[in-house]
Coordinates of C-alpha atoms in Angstrom, one line a residue:
X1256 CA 17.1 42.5 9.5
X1257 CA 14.0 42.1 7.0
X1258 CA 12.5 39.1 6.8
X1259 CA 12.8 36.6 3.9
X1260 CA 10.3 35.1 1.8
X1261 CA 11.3 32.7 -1.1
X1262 CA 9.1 32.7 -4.1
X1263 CA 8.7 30.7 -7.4
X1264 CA 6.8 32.6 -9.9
X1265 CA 5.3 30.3 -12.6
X1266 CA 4.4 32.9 -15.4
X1267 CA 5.0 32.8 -18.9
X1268 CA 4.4 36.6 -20.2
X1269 CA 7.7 38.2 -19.4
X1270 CA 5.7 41.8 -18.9
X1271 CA 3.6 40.4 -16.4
X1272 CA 7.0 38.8 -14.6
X1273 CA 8.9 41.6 -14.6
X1274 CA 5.6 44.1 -13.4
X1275 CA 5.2 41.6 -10.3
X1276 CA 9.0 41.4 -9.7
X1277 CA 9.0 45.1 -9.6
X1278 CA 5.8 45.4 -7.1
X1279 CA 7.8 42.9 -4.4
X1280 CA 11.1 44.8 -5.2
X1281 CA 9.7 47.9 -4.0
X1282 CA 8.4 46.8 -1.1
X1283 CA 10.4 47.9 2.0
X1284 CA 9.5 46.1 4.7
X1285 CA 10.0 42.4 3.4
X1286 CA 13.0 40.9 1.2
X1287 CA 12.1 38.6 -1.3
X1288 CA 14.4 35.6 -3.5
X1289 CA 13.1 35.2 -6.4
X1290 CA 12.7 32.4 -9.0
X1291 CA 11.0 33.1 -12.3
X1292 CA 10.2 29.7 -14.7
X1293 CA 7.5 29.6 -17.8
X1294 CA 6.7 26.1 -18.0
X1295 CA 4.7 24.1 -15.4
X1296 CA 7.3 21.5 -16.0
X1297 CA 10.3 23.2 -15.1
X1298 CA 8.2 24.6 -12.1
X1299 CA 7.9 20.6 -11.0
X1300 CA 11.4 19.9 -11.3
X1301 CA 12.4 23.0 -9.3
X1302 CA 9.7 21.9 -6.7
X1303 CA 11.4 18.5 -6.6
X1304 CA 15.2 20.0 -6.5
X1305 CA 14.4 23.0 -3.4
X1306 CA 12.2 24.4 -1.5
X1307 CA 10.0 27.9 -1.5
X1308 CA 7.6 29.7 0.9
X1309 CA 5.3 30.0 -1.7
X1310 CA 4.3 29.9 -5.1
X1311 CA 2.6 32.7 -7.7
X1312 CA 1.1 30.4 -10.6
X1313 CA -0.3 31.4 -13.8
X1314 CA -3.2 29.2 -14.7
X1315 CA -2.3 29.2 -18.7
X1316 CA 1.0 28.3 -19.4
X1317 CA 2.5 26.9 -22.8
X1318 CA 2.4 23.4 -21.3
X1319 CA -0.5 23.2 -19.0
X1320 CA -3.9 24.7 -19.1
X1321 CA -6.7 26.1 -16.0
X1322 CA -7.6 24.2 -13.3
X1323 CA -5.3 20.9 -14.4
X1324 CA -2.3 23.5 -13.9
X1325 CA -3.0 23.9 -10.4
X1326 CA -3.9 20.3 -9.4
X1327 CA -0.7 19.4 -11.3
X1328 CA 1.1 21.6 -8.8
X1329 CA -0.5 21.5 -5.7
X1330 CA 0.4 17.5 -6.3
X1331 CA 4.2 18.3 -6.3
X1332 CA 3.8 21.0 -3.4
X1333 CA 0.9 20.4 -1.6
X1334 CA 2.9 21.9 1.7
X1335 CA 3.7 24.9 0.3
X1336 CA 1.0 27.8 -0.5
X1337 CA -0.6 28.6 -3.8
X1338 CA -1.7 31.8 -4.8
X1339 CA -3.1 31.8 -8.5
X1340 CA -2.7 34.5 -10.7
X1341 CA -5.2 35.1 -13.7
X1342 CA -5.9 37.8 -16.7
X1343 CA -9.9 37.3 -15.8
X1344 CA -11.7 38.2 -13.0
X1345 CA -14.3 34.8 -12.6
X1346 CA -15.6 34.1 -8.8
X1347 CA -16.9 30.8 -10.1
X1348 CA -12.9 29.8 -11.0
X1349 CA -11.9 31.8 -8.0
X1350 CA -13.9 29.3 -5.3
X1351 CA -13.1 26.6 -7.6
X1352 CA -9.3 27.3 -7.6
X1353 CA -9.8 27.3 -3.5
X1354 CA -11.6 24.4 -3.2
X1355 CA -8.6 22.6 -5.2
X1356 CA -6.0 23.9 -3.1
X1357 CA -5.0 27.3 -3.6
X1358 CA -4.5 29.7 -1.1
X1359 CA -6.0 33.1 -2.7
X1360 CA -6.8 33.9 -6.2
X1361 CA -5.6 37.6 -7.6
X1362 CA -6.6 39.0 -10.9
X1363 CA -2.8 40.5 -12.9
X1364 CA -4.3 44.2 -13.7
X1365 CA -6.5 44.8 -10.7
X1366 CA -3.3 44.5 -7.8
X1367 CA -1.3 46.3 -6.7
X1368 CA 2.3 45.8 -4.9
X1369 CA 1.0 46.0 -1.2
X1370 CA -2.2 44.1 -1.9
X1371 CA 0.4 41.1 -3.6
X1372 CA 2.5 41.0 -0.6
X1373 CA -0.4 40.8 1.9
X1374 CA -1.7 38.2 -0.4
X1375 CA 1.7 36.5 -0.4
X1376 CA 1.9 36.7 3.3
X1377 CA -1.5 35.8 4.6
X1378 CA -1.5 32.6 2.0
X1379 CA 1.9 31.9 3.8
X1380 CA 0.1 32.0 7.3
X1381 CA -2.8 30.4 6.7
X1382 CA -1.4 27.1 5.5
X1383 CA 0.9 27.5 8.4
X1384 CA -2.3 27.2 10.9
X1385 CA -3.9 24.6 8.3
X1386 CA -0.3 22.2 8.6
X1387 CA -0.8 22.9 12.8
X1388 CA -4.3 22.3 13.2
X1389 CA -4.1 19.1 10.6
X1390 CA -0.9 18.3 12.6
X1391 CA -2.9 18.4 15.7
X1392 CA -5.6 16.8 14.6
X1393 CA -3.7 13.7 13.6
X1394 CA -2.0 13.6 16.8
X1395 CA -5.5 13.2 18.6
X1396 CA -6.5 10.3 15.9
X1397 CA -3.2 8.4 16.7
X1398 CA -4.1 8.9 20.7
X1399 CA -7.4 7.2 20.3
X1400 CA -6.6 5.1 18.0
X1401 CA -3.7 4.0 20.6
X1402 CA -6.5 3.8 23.6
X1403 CA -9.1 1.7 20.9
X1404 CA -6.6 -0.9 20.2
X1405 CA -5.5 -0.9 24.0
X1406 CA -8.9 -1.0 25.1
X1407 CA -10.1 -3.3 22.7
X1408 CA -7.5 -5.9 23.5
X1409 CA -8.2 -5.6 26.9
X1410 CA -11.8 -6.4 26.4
X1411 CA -11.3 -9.1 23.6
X1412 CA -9.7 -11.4 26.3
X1413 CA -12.5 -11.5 28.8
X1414 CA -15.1 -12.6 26.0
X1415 CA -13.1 -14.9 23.9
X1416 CA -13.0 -16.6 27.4
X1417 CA -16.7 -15.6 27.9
X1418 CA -17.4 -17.1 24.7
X1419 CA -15.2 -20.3 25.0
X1420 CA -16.8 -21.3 28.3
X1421 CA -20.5 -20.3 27.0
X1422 CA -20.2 -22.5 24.1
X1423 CA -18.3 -25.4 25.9
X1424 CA -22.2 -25.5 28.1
X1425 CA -24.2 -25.1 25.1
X1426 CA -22.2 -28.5 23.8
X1427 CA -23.5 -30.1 26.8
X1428 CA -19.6 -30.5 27.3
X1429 CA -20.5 -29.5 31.2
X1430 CA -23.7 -32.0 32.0
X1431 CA -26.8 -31.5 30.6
X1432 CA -28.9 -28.6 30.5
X1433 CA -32.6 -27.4 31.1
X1434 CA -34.6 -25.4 28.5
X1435 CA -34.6 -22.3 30.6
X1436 CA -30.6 -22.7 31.4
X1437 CA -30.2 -23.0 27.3
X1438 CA -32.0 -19.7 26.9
X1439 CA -30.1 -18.1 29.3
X1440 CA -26.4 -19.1 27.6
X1441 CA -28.2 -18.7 24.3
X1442 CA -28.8 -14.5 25.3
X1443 CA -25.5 -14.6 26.7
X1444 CA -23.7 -15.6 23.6
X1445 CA -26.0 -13.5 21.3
X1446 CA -24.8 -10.4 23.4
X1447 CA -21.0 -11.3 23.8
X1448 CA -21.6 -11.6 19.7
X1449 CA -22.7 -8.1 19.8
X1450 CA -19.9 -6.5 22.5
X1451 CA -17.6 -7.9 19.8
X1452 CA -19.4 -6.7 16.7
X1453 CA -19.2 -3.1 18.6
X1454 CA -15.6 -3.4 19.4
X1455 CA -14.6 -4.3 16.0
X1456 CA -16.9 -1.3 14.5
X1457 CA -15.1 1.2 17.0
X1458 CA -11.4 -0.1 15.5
X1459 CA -13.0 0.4 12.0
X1460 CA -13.9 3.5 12.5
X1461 CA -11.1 4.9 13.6
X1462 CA -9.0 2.9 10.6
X1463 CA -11.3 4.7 8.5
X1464 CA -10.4 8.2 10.3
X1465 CA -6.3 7.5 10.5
X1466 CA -6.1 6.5 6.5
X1467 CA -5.5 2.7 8.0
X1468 CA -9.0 1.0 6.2
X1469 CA -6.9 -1.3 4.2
X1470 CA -8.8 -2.7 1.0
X1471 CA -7.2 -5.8 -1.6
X1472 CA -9.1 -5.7 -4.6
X1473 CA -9.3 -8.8 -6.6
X1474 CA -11.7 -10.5 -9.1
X1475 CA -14.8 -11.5 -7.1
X1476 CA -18.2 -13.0 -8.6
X1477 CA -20.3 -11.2 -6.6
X1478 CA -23.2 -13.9 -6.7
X1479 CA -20.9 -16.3 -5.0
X1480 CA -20.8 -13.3 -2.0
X1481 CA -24.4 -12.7 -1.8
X1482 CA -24.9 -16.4 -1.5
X1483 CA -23.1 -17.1 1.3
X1484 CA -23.9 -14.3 3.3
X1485 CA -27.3 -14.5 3.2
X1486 CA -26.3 -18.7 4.0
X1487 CA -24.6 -17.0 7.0
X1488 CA -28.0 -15.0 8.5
X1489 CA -30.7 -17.7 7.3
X1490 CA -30.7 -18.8 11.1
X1491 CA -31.2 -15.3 12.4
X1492 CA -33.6 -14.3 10.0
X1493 CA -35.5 -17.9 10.5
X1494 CA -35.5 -16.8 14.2
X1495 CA -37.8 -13.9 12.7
X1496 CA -39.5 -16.0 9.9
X1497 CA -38.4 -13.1 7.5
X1498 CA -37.9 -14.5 4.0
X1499 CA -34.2 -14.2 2.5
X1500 CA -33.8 -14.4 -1.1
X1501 CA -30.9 -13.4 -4.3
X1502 CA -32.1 -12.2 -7.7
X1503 CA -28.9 -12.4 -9.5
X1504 CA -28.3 -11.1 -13.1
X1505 CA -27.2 -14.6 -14.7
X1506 CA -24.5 -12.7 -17.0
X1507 CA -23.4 -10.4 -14.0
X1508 CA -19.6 -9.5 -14.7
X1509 CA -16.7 -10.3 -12.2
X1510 CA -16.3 -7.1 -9.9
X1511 CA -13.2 -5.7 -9.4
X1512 CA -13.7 -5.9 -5.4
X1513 CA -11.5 -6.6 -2.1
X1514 CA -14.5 -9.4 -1.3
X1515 CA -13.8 -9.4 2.5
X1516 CA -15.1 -5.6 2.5
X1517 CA -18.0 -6.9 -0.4
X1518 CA -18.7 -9.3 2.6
X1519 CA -18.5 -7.1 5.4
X1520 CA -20.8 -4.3 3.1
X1521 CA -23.6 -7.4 2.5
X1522 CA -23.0 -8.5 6.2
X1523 CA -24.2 -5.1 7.7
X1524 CA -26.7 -4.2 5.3
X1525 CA -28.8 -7.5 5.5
X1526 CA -28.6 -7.7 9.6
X1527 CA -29.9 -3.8 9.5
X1528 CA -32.7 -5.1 7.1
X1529 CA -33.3 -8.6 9.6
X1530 CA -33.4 -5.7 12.9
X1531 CA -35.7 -3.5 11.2
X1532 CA -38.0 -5.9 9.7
X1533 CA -40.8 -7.3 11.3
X1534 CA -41.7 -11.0 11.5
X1535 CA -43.0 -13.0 8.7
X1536 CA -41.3 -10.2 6.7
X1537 CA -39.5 -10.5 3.4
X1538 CA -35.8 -9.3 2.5
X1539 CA -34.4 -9.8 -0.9
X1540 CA -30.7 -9.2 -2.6
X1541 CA -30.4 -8.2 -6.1
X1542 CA -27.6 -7.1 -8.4
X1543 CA -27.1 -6.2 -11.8
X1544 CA -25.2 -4.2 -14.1
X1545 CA -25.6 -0.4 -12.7
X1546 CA -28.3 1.7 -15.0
X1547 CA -27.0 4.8 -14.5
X1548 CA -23.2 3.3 -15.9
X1549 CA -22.7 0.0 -16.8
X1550 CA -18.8 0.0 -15.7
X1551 CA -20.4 -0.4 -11.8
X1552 CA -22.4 -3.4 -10.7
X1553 CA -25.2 -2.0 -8.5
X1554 CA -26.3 -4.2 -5.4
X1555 CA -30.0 -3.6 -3.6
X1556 CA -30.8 -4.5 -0.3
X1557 CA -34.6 -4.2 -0.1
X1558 CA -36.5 -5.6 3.2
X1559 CA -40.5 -5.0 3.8
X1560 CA -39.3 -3.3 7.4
X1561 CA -40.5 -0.3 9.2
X1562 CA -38.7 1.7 6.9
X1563 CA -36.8 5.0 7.3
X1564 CA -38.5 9.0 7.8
X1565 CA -37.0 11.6 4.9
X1566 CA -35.1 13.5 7.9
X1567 CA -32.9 10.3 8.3
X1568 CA -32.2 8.9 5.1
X1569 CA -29.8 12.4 4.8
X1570 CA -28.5 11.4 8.1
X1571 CA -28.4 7.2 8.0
X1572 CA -25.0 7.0 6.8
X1573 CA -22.9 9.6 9.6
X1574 CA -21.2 8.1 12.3
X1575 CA -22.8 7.2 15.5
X1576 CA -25.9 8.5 13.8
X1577 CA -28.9 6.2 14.9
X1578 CA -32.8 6.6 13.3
X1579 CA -35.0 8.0 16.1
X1580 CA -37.0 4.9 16.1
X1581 CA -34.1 2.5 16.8
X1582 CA -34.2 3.6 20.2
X1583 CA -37.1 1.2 21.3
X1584 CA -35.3 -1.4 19.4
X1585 CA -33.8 -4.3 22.2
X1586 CA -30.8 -4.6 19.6
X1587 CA -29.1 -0.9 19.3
X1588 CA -25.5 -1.0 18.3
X1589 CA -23.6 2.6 17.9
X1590 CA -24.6 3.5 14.7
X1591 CA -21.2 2.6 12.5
X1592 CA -22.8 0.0 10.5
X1593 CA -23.8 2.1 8.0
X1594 CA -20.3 4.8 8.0
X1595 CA -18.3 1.9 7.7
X1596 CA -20.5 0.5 5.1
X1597 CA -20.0 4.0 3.5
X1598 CA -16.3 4.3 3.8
X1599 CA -15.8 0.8 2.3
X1600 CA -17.6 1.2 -0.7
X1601 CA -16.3 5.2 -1.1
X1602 CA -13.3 3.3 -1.2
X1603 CA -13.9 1.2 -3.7
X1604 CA -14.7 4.3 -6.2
X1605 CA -18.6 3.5 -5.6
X1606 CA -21.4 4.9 -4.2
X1607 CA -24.1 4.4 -1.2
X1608 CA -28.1 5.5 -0.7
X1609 CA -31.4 4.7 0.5
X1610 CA -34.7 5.0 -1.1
X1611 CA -37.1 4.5 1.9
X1612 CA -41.0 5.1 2.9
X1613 CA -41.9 4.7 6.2
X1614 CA -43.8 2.0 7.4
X1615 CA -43.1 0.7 3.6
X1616 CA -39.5 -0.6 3.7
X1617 CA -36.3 0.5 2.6
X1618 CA -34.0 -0.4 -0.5
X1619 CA -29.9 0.2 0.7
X1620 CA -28.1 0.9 -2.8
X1621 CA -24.7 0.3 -3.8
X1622 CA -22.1 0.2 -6.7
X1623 CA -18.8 -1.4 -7.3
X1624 CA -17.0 -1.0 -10.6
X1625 CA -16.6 -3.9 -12.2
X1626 CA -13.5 -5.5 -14.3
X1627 CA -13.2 -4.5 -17.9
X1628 CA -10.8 -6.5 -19.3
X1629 CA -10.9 -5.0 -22.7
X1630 CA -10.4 -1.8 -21.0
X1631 CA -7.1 -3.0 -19.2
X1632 CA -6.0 -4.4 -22.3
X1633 CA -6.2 -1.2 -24.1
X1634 CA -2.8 -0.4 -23.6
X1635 CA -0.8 -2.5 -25.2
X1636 CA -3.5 -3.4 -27.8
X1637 CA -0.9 -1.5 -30.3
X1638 CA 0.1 -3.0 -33.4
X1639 CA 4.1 -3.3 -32.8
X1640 CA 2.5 -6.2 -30.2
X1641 CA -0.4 -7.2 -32.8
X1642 CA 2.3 -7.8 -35.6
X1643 CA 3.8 -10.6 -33.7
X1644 CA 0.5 -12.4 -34.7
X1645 CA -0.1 -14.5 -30.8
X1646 CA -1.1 -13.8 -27.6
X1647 CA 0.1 -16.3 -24.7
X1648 CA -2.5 -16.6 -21.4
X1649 CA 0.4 -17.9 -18.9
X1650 CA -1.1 -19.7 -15.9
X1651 CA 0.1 -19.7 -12.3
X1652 CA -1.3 -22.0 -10.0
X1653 CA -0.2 -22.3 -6.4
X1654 CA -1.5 -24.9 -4.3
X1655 CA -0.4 -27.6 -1.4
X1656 CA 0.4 -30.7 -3.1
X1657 CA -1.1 -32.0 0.3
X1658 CA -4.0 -31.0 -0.6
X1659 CA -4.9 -29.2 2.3
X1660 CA -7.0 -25.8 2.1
X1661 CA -5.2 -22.3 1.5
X1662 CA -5.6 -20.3 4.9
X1663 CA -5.4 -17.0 6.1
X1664 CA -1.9 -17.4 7.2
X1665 CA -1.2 -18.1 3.1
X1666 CA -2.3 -15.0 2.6
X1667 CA 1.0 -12.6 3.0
X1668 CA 2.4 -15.2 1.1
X1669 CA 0.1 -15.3 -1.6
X1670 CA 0.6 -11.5 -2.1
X1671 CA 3.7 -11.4 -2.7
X1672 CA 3.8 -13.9 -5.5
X1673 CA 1.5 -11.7 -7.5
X1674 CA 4.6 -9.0 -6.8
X1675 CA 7.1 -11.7 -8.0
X1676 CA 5.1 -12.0 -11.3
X1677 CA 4.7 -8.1 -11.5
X1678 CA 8.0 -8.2 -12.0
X1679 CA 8.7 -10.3 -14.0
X1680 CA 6.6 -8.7 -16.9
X1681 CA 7.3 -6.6 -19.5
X1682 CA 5.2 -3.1 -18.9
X1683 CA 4.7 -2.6 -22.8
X1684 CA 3.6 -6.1 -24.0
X1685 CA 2.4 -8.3 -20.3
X1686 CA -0.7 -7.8 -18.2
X1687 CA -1.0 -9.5 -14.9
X1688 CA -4.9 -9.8 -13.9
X1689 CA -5.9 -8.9 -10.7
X1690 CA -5.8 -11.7 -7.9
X1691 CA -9.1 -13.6 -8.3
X1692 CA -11.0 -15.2 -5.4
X1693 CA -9.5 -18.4 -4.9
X1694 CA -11.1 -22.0 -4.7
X1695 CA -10.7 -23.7 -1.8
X1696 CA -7.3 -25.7 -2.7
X1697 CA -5.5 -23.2 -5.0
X1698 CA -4.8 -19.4 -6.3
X1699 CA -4.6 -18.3 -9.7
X1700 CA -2.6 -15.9 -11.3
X1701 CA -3.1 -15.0 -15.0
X1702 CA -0.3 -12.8 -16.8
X1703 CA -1.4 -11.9 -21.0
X1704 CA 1.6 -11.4 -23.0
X1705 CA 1.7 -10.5 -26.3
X1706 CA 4.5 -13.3 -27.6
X1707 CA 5.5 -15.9 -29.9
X1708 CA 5.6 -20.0 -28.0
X1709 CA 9.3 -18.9 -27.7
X1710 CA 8.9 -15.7 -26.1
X1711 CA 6.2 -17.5 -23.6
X1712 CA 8.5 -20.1 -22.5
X1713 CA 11.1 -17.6 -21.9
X1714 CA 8.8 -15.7 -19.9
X1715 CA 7.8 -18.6 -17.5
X1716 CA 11.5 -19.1 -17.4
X1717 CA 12.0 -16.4 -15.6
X1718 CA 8.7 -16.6 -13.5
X1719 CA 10.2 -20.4 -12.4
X1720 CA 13.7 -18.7 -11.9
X1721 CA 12.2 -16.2 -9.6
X1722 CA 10.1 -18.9 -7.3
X1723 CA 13.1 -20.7 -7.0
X1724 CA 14.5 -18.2 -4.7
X1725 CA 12.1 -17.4 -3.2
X1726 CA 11.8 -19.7 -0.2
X1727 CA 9.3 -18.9 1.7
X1728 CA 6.9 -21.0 -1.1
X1729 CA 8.6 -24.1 0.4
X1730 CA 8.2 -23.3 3.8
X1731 CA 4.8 -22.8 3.4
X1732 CA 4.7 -26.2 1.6
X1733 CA 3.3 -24.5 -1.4
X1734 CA 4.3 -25.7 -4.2
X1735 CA 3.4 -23.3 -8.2
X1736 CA 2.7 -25.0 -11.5
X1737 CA 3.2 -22.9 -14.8
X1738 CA 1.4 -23.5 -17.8
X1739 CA 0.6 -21.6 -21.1
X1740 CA -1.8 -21.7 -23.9
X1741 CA -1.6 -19.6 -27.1
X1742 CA -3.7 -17.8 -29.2
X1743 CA -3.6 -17.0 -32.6
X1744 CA -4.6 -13.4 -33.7
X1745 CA -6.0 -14.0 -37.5
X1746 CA -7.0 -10.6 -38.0
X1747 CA -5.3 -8.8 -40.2
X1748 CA -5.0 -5.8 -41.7
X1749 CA -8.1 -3.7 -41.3
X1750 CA -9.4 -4.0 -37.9
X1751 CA -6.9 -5.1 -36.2
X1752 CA -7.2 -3.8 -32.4
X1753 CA -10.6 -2.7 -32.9
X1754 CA -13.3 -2.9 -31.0
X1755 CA -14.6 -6.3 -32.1
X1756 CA -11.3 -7.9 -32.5
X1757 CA -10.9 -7.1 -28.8
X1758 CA -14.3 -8.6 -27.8
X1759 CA -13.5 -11.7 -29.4
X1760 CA -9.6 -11.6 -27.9
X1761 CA -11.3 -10.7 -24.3
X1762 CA -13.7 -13.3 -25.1
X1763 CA -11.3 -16.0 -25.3
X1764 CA -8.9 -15.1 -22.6
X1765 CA -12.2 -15.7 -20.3
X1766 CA -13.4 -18.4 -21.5
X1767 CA -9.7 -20.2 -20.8
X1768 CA -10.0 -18.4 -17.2
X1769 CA -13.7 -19.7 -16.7
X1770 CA -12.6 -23.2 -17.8
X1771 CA -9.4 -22.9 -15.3
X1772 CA -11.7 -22.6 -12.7
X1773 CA -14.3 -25.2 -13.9
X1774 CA -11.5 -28.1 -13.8
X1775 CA -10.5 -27.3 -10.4
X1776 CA -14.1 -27.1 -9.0
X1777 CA -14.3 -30.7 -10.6

């Protein structure tokens, strides 16, 4: 019996359909089922409804043009092959079409029905050793990062005890202590510090590797950040007499940032720059609006260190990678500082580099976009909402009405209130803002609705309606207060939604935010 191959050609010229149908049709030894659609769309809904062995795609179709065809596509089917068919012969588009996906690339005219089925088949097989060898692959990721989390727990024990007793001495908690015995628990702590900085890297990593580097973007001023991170290392830095110091963009814009990643970036970055410079150094922290695209706030770590050769500023930022001269260094970690510092901001949509000279200091660079309001408002800046001539800026505030601090164990909590108030908007007129970093005592939520004061009320009707049931609030002892405040849009006519009537709209739906979060810092 011959073997089967099930195919869905995407074409649109009928000639060219029924010239490849007849090329398969006579060949002998493989039987093919065919499926013939003209629209990338209907292709997508027969991808959805069954399933092929592979796929022969036109690139220009009535509905869908070049290289967006085929990413359209390989989205719907990425586990079945593509082999793109074209009228030109282009090698540029050919590697391109590759790159994206595709299995071959064939030129209608210059193939003939042997040279299609070959085509056919080989795409077939190759994505069949691709799909084993990426199966295999994450099988060996999930084994180590089984043995990392086993093997970290098991040392994690031993030095939180380690760590517990050490510090229970250095508190004079067990008699008192001589200078040289305080050195000694003092080096002893610094290195258990380490051990655990190491573990934590290696379980990072392999996050990173397995898809599992988990990031919660929220608003986050950024100066706050650099702040208290360099707070953090002003002991280990003094230990050094290296200088630490922010310049800080006064009108720097909120980034749109998970800020324990932000933390962890700055964290890394300015302990490389204390290790590498020398005493009576200098390290400073600036940030400002990026020059190269002012939707990304770029951050520079510059230190007066030994700085970095040419050959490893291409290398710095690989895993396990360590600078030839960190060797004679007494504090040499594994060289995933800098990945994971990569990794983290990659996944922020922003980028990573050095500019170095050695024995003249480095500069680490780094962008993260940052939140355009006017650009999420967009959207529903149409002028069915505009008519209703108001925009309501409802408030959520959730808080302890003991007034004790919101804690990590909130946090899970605090989540999914945001997804309570997701859903309780209207996707055409509401906007909820991203979470922002929250004070110390409460969380805000903001939602923007385009509504009348009766069309506001009803909305945080239903936001109180929802909290109601959802009990986990109470058990928490967390308690949410819901106000609203509404602004009038006097533009009319001419201009309306334009760009400066959305500055000024933007404008004022920040400065009730900023003044939110004045009151409760008072």
């Amino acid at each position: 019996m011959k073997p089967s191959i099930k195919i869905l050609l995407v074409e649109d010229n009928p000639y060219d359909a029924e010239l490849l149908r007849e090329m398969l049709l006579g060949v002998s030894t493989v039987q093919f089922e065919w499926v013939h659609v003209t629209l990338l769309g209907d292709a997508l809904k027969r991808l959805r409804e069954d399933t092929f062995d592979a796929i022969l795609l036109d690139l220009s179709l009535p509905d869908s043009l070049g290289q967006e065809t085929l990413a359209k596509a390989y989205a719907q089917a990425h586990d079945t092959p593509i082999v793109v068919l074209t009228g030109h012969s282009d090698e540029a588009m050919a590697i391109r079409t590759v790159h994206q996906g595709a299995q071959d690339y064939l030129v209608k005219g210059q193939v003939d029905g042997p040279t299609l089925v070959r085509a056919i088949r080989y795409a077939i097989e190759r994505h069949r050793l691709i799909t084993e060898l990426d199966r295999g692959r994450q099988e060996q990721l999930r084994i180590k990062d089984q043995f990392l989390s086993h093997v970290s727990h098991e040392l994690r024990s031993p030095l939180a005890v380690i760590h517990q007793f050490v510090t229970i001495l250095l508190d004079r908690l067990g008699g008192d202590l001589s200078p040289e015995q305080n050195e000694y628990l003092e080096i002893i702590l610094r290195n258990v510090n380490q051990l655990r900085k190491m573990i934590e890297d290696l379980l990072e990593v392999t996050r990173a590797e397995t898809g599992k580097l988990t990031l919660h973007p929220q608003l986050t001023p950024l100066d706050e950040l650099i702040v208290e991170v360099l707070g953090t290392l002003r002991i280990a830095a003094a230990g050094k007499r290296i200088a630490l110091s922010e310049e800080v963009s006064g009108d720097l814009p909120l980034a749109y940032a998970d800020p324990n990643r932000v933390r962890q970036i700055l964290m890394n970055l300015i302990d490389n720059a204390i290790k590498f410079t020398p005493e009576g150094g200098s390290i400073t922290v600036r940030a400002d609006l990026s020059p190269e695209d002012p939707h990304f706030i770029q951050v520079a770590v510059a230190d007066s260190g030994c700085g970095i050769s040419e050959e490893d500023s291409q290398k710095i930022f690989e895993s396990m990678y360590q600078a030839k001269d960190s060797a004679s260094l007494s504090r040499k970690g594994l060289g995933l500082g800098l990945f994971i510092c990569k990794e983290l901001v990659s996944r922020h949509g922003g980028q990573i580099w050095v500019k170095s000279q050695k024995d003249r200091g480095s500069t680490f660079f780094f962008t993260l976009p940052i939140f355009s309001l006017s650009q999420q408002l967009g959207p529903i800046l149409h002028s069915r909402n505009l008519q209703l001539g108001s925009i309501a800026l409802i408030t959520v505030e959730v808080f302890s009405p003991s007034k004790r601090a919101l804690t990590k164990s909130d946090e899970g909590i605090l989540w999914e209130v945001g997804s309570i108030l997701k859903h309780c908007t209207l996707i055409d007129k509401d906007f909820l803002l991203p979470r922002m970093a929250p004070t110390k005592w409460k969380e805000f939520f903001f939602i923007i609705a385009f509504a009348q004061k009766q069309g506001a009320e009803i909305l945080q009707q239903r936001i109180r309606e929802q909290f109601s049931r959802y009990e986990k609030l109470e058990e928490a002892g967390l308690e949410a207060a819901i106000s609203s405040r509404i602004f009038e849009i006097s533009a009319k006519g001419e201009g309306l939604g334009g760009e400066s009537f959305i500055k000024d709209l933007t404008r004022s739906v920040k400065d009730r935010i900023r003044k939110a979060f004045q009151e409760e810092a008072t």
